[in-house]
Amino acid sequence: MPATKKEHFYFGLMMCIGMVIMMTSYNVITNGLIGKVSLIAIITQFVLGFIIAFLLELFIVGPTAQRIVFSITRHKSGKMITILAMSFCMVTGMVFFMSMYGLVSAYLSHHLAGEPLLGSYFAIVLKNFVFAFPLQLLIMGPLVRFLFGKIKTSRLKQSLTTV
C-alpha cells in the first residue's frame, strides 16, 4: 500500500488507468456502441474520462474516502477490513461522479432520446456500480496492489544497491 504522497499519486494513477480502461470498455459494450462510434471517439472518451477520474481521485474522492475509512477503522481494524472499506468508498464516490460524466456524454451525443435525466442518472449509477465494485475488489485492486508492491520492492532494491 502507498505510504507517501508520491506513492499515493502513482498508485492512484495505476488504479485510474485500469479502471477507466475497463469501465470505458464496459460502457461501450453495454450501450451497444461498438461499430456505431468511431475508435477515435472511444479513445477521446477514454482520455477525457481518465483525466476527470484522476482529478476526482486525487482531489475529491480519494481524500474523502481516506478520511471516512480511517475515521471508521481508527487503525484497530485489520488490513483486509481497511482495504474493503477503502474499495467501497472509492467505488461509490467514483461511480457517483463518473456517472454524471457518462450522463453528460450521453446527453451531448444524443443517446438519451428524451429520457428523464434523473432516472437515466440512477440507471447509469446502478449499472456502473454493479460492474465497478466487483471489478475493483476482485481484479483491479489486487492487480494494482501486486504491481505496485513489485515496483516498490524493485525500487527499494535498486536504491540499496546504489548506496
PDB file of C-alpha atoms in Angstrom:
ATOM      1  CA  MET A   1       0.000   0.000   0.000  1.00  0.00           C
ATOM      2  CA  PRO A   2       1.196   3.534  -0.654  1.00  0.00           C
ATOM      3  CA  ALA A   3       2.830   5.310   2.272  1.00  0.00           C
ATOM      4  CA  THR A   4       3.912   8.691   0.867  1.00  0.00           C
ATOM      5  CA  LYS A   5       2.118  11.321  -1.214  1.00  0.00           C
ATOM      6  CA  LYS A   6       4.259  10.364  -4.211  1.00  0.00           C
ATOM      7  CA  GLU A   7       3.300   6.698  -3.783  1.00  0.00           C
ATOM      8  CA  HIS A   8      -0.380   7.646  -3.448  1.00  0.00           C
ATOM      9  CA  PHE A   9      -0.073   9.586  -6.703  1.00  0.00           C
ATOM     10  CA  TYR A  10       1.393   6.620  -8.607  1.00  0.00           C
ATOM     11  CA  PHE A  11      -0.966   4.106  -7.012  1.00  0.00           C
ATOM     12  CA  GLY A  12      -3.960   6.287  -7.961  1.00  0.00           C
ATOM     13  CA  LEU A  13      -2.583   6.710 -11.471  1.00  0.00           C
ATOM     14  CA  MET A  14      -2.267   2.953 -11.920  1.00  0.00           C
ATOM     15  CA  MET A  15      -5.730   2.320 -10.499  1.00  0.00           C
ATOM     16  CA  CYS A  16      -7.354   5.030 -12.636  1.00  0.00           C
ATOM     17  CA  ILE A  17      -5.766   3.776 -15.848  1.00  0.00           C
ATOM     18  CA  GLY A  18      -7.016   0.242 -15.238  1.00  0.00           C
ATOM     19  CA  MET A  19     -10.479   1.191 -14.043  1.00  0.00           C
ATOM     20  CA  VAL A  20     -11.087   3.735 -16.816  1.00  0.00           C
ATOM     21  CA  ILE A  21      -9.994   1.249 -19.500  1.00  0.00           C
ATOM     22  CA  MET A  22     -12.329  -1.397 -18.094  1.00  0.00           C
ATOM     23  CA  MET A  23     -15.258   0.942 -17.399  1.00  0.00           C
ATOM     24  CA  THR A  24     -14.984   2.608 -20.819  1.00  0.00           C
ATOM     25  CA  SER A  25     -14.970  -0.814 -22.477  1.00  0.00           C
ATOM     26  CA  TYR A  26     -17.906  -1.954 -20.339  1.00  0.00           C
ATOM     27  CA  ASN A  27     -19.971   1.119 -21.179  1.00  0.00           C
ATOM     28  CA  VAL A  28     -19.195   0.930 -24.908  1.00  0.00           C
ATOM     29  CA  ILE A  29     -20.268  -2.723 -24.944  1.00  0.00           C
ATOM     30  CA  THR A  30     -23.380  -2.412 -22.729  1.00  0.00           C
ATOM     31  CA  ASN A  31     -24.617   0.654 -24.598  1.00  0.00           C
ATOM     32  CA  GLY A  32     -24.254  -1.137 -27.938  1.00  0.00           C
ATOM     33  CA  LEU A  33     -21.815   1.422 -29.312  1.00  0.00           C
ATOM     34  CA  ILE A  34     -19.378  -0.985 -30.970  1.00  0.00           C
ATOM     35  CA  GLY A  35     -19.480  -0.230 -34.660  1.00  0.00           C
ATOM     36  CA  LYS A  36     -21.662   2.836 -34.077  1.00  0.00           C
ATOM     37  CA  VAL A  37     -18.945   5.020 -32.583  1.00  0.00           C
ATOM     38  CA  SER A  38     -15.528   5.517 -34.149  1.00  0.00           C
ATOM     39  CA  LEU A  39     -12.339   4.345 -32.491  1.00  0.00           C
ATOM     40  CA  ILE A  40     -11.254   7.995 -32.256  1.00  0.00           C
ATOM     41  CA  ALA A  41     -14.438   8.808 -30.311  1.00  0.00           C
ATOM     42  CA  ILE A  42     -13.823   5.891 -27.937  1.00  0.00           C
ATOM     43  CA  ILE A  43     -10.201   6.934 -27.384  1.00  0.00           C
ATOM     44  CA  THR A  44     -11.334  10.533 -26.826  1.00  0.00           C
ATOM     45  CA  GLN A  45     -13.869   9.345 -24.249  1.00  0.00           C
ATOM     46  CA  PHE A  46     -11.157   7.280 -22.566  1.00  0.00           C
ATOM     47  CA  VAL A  47      -8.725  10.222 -22.372  1.00  0.00           C
ATOM     48  CA  LEU A  48     -11.388  12.636 -21.099  1.00  0.00           C
ATOM     49  CA  GLY A  49     -12.699  10.032 -18.673  1.00  0.00           C
ATOM     50  CA  PHE A  50      -9.199   9.315 -17.413  1.00  0.00           C
ATOM     51  CA  ILE A  51      -8.384  12.986 -16.843  1.00  0.00           C
ATOM     52  CA  ILE A  52     -11.649  13.578 -14.978  1.00  0.00           C
ATOM     53  CA  ALA A  53     -11.356  10.342 -12.967  1.00  0.00           C
ATOM     54  CA  PHE A  54      -7.764  11.004 -11.974  1.00  0.00           C
ATOM     55  CA  LEU A  55      -8.506  14.567 -10.869  1.00  0.00           C
ATOM     56  CA  LEU A  56     -11.519  13.351  -8.891  1.00  0.00           C
ATOM     57  CA  GLU A  57      -9.483  10.568  -7.302  1.00  0.00           C
ATOM     58  CA  LEU A  58      -6.619  12.912  -6.458  1.00  0.00           C
ATOM     59  CA  PHE A  59      -8.541  15.869  -5.069  1.00  0.00           C
ATOM     60  CA  ILE A  60     -12.063  14.846  -4.039  1.00  0.00           C
ATOM     61  CA  VAL A  61     -12.923  11.150  -3.832  1.00  0.00           C
ATOM     62  CA  GLY A  62      -9.538   9.828  -2.651  1.00  0.00           C
ATOM     63  CA  PRO A  63      -9.063  12.244   0.257  1.00  0.00           C
ATOM     64  CA  THR A  64     -12.727  11.954   1.280  1.00  0.00           C
ATOM     65  CA  ALA A  65     -12.621   8.143   1.175  1.00  0.00           C
ATOM     66  CA  GLN A  66      -9.440   8.120   3.273  1.00  0.00           C
ATOM     67  CA  ARG A  67     -10.977  10.402   5.896  1.00  0.00           C
ATOM     68  CA  ILE A  68     -14.106   8.250   6.087  1.00  0.00           C
ATOM     69  CA  VAL A  69     -12.263   4.922   6.201  1.00  0.00           C
ATOM     70  CA  PHE A  70      -9.670   5.986   8.747  1.00  0.00           C
ATOM     71  CA  SER A  71     -12.301   7.592  10.964  1.00  0.00           C
ATOM     72  CA  ILE A  72     -14.317   4.361  10.906  1.00  0.00           C
ATOM     73  CA  THR A  73     -11.452   1.886  11.268  1.00  0.00           C
ATOM     74  CA  ARG A  74      -9.240   4.041  13.541  1.00  0.00           C
ATOM     75  CA  HIS A  75      -6.312   1.706  12.836  1.00  0.00           C
ATOM     76  CA  LYS A  76      -7.821  -1.000  15.053  1.00  0.00           C
ATOM     77  CA  SER A  77      -9.250  -2.986  12.166  1.00  0.00           C
ATOM     78  CA  GLY A  78      -7.303  -5.456  10.145  1.00  0.00           C
ATOM     79  CA  LYS A  79      -5.730  -4.681   6.802  1.00  0.00           C
ATOM     80  CA  MET A  80      -8.478  -6.550   4.922  1.00  0.00           C
ATOM     81  CA  ILE A  81     -11.273  -4.512   6.533  1.00  0.00           C
ATOM     82  CA  THR A  82      -9.433  -1.299   5.670  1.00  0.00           C
ATOM     83  CA  ILE A  83      -8.962  -2.419   2.046  1.00  0.00           C
ATOM     84  CA  LEU A  84     -12.640  -3.423   1.729  1.00  0.00           C
ATOM     85  CA  ALA A  85     -13.830  -0.159   3.264  1.00  0.00           C
ATOM     86  CA  MET A  86     -11.494   1.896   1.048  1.00  0.00           C
ATOM     87  CA  SER A  87     -12.610  -0.012  -2.060  1.00  0.00           C
ATOM     88  CA  PHE A  88     -16.275   0.526  -1.214  1.00  0.00           C
ATOM     89  CA  CYS A  89     -15.824   4.253  -0.527  1.00  0.00           C
ATOM     90  CA  MET A  90     -13.680   4.833  -3.613  1.00  0.00           C
ATOM     91  CA  VAL A  91     -16.005   2.940  -5.948  1.00  0.00           C
ATOM     92  CA  THR A  92     -19.092   4.627  -4.514  1.00  0.00           C
ATOM     93  CA  GLY A  93     -17.596   8.102  -4.889  1.00  0.00           C
ATOM     94  CA  MET A  94     -16.138   7.491  -8.331  1.00  0.00           C
ATOM     95  CA  VAL A  95     -19.345   5.900  -9.648  1.00  0.00           C
ATOM     96  CA  PHE A  96     -21.371   8.837  -8.322  1.00  0.00           C
ATOM     97  CA  PHE A  97     -19.201  11.406 -10.131  1.00  0.00           C
ATOM     98  CA  MET A  98     -18.234   9.440 -13.229  1.00  0.00           C
ATOM     99  CA  SER A  99     -21.884   8.544 -13.849  1.00  0.00           C
ATOM    100  CA  MET A 100     -22.530  12.280 -14.081  1.00  0.00           C
ATOM    101  CA  TYR A 101     -19.806  12.411 -16.712  1.00  0.00           C
ATOM    102  CA  GLY A 102     -21.470   9.490 -18.514  1.00  0.00           C
ATOM    103  CA  LEU A 103     -24.851  11.183 -18.358  1.00  0.00           C
ATOM    104  CA  VAL A 104     -23.456  14.416 -19.808  1.00  0.00           C
ATOM    105  CA  SER A 105     -21.654  12.470 -22.553  1.00  0.00           C
ATOM    106  CA  ALA A 106     -24.817  10.549 -23.428  1.00  0.00           C
ATOM    107  CA  TYR A 107     -26.868  13.743 -23.425  1.00  0.00           C
ATOM    108  CA  LEU A 108     -24.396  15.629 -25.639  1.00  0.00           C
ATOM    109  CA  SER A 109     -24.164  12.733 -28.089  1.00  0.00           C
ATOM    110  CA  HIS A 110     -27.993  12.452 -28.222  1.00  0.00           C
ATOM    111  CA  HIS A 111     -28.055   8.903 -26.795  1.00  0.00           C
ATOM    112  CA  LEU A 112     -30.724   9.685 -24.190  1.00  0.00           C
ATOM    113  CA  ALA A 113     -33.556  10.242 -26.690  1.00  0.00           C
ATOM    114  CA  GLY A 114     -35.828  12.263 -24.398  1.00  0.00           C
ATOM    115  CA  GLU A 115     -35.424  10.053 -21.343  1.00  0.00           C
ATOM    116  CA  PRO A 116     -35.702  11.797 -17.951  1.00  0.00           C
ATOM    117  CA  LEU A 117     -32.259  12.870 -16.735  1.00  0.00           C
ATOM    118  CA  LEU A 118     -32.686  11.846 -13.100  1.00  0.00           C
ATOM    119  CA  GLY A 119     -33.956   8.380 -13.991  1.00  0.00           C
ATOM    120  CA  SER A 120     -31.165   7.961 -16.527  1.00  0.00           C
ATOM    121  CA  TYR A 121     -28.599   9.049 -13.946  1.00  0.00           C
ATOM    122  CA  PHE A 122     -29.745   6.500 -11.369  1.00  0.00           C
ATOM    123  CA  ALA A 123     -29.840   3.762 -14.028  1.00  0.00           C
ATOM    124  CA  ILE A 124     -26.250   4.646 -15.013  1.00  0.00           C
ATOM    125  CA  VAL A 125     -25.142   4.672 -11.358  1.00  0.00           C
ATOM    126  CA  LEU A 126     -26.667   1.253 -10.701  1.00  0.00           C
ATOM    127  CA  LYS A 127     -25.271  -0.263 -13.890  1.00  0.00           C
ATOM    128  CA  ASN A 128     -21.790   1.128 -13.228  1.00  0.00           C
ATOM    129  CA  PHE A 129     -21.685   0.210  -9.536  1.00  0.00           C
ATOM    130  CA  VAL A 130     -22.716  -3.387 -10.237  1.00  0.00           C
ATOM    131  CA  PHE A 131     -19.709  -3.715 -12.557  1.00  0.00           C
ATOM    132  CA  ALA A 132     -17.182  -1.396 -10.870  1.00  0.00           C
ATOM    133  CA  PHE A 133     -17.302  -2.762  -7.325  1.00  0.00           C
ATOM    134  CA  PRO A 134     -16.525  -6.414  -8.151  1.00  0.00           C
ATOM    135  CA  LEU A 135     -14.032  -5.240 -10.797  1.00  0.00           C
ATOM    136  CA  GLN A 136     -12.179  -3.134  -8.240  1.00  0.00           C
ATOM    137  CA  LEU A 137     -12.453  -5.657  -5.423  1.00  0.00           C
ATOM    138  CA  LEU A 138     -11.580  -8.824  -7.328  1.00  0.00           C
ATOM    139  CA  ILE A 139      -9.427  -7.743 -10.271  1.00  0.00           C
ATOM    140  CA  MET A 140      -8.056  -4.199 -10.376  1.00  0.00           C
ATOM    141  CA  GLY A 141      -7.422  -3.747  -6.646  1.00  0.00           C
ATOM    142  CA  PRO A 142      -5.395  -6.949  -6.216  1.00  0.00           C
ATOM    143  CA  LEU A 143      -3.636  -6.455  -9.561  1.00  0.00           C
ATOM    144  CA  VAL A 144      -2.622  -2.855  -8.851  1.00  0.00           C
ATOM    145  CA  ARG A 145      -1.544  -3.685  -5.281  1.00  0.00           C
ATOM    146  CA  PHE A 146       0.561  -6.572  -6.632  1.00  0.00           C
ATOM    147  CA  LEU A 147       2.172  -4.461  -9.386  1.00  0.00           C
ATOM    148  CA  PHE A 148       2.661  -1.520  -7.034  1.00  0.00           C
ATOM    149  CA  GLY A 149       4.329  -3.823  -4.497  1.00  0.00           C
ATOM    150  CA  LYS A 150       6.651  -5.202  -7.191  1.00  0.00           C
ATOM    151  CA  ILE A 151       7.598  -1.697  -8.346  1.00  0.00           C
ATOM    152  CA  LYS A 152       8.123  -0.539  -4.760  1.00  0.00           C
ATOM    153  CA  THR A 153      10.272  -3.592  -3.965  1.00  0.00           C
ATOM    154  CA  SER A 154      12.382  -3.222  -7.113  1.00  0.00           C
ATOM    155  CA  ARG A 155      12.961   0.486  -6.371  1.00  0.00           C
ATOM    156  CA  LEU A 156      13.980  -0.378  -2.821  1.00  0.00           C
ATOM    157  CA  LYS A 157      16.424  -2.998  -4.090  1.00  0.00           C
ATOM    158  CA  GLN A 158      17.736  -0.544  -6.661  1.00  0.00           C
ATOM    159  CA  SER A 159      18.282   2.181  -4.064  1.00  0.00           C
ATOM    160  CA  LEU A 160      20.050  -0.278  -1.741  1.00  0.00           C
ATOM    161  CA  THR A 161      22.459  -1.383  -4.486  1.00  0.00           C
ATOM    162  CA  THR A 162      23.364   2.202  -5.413  1.00  0.00           C
ATOM    163  CA  VAL A 163      24.225   3.100  -1.793  1.00  0.00           C
TER     164      VAL A 163
END
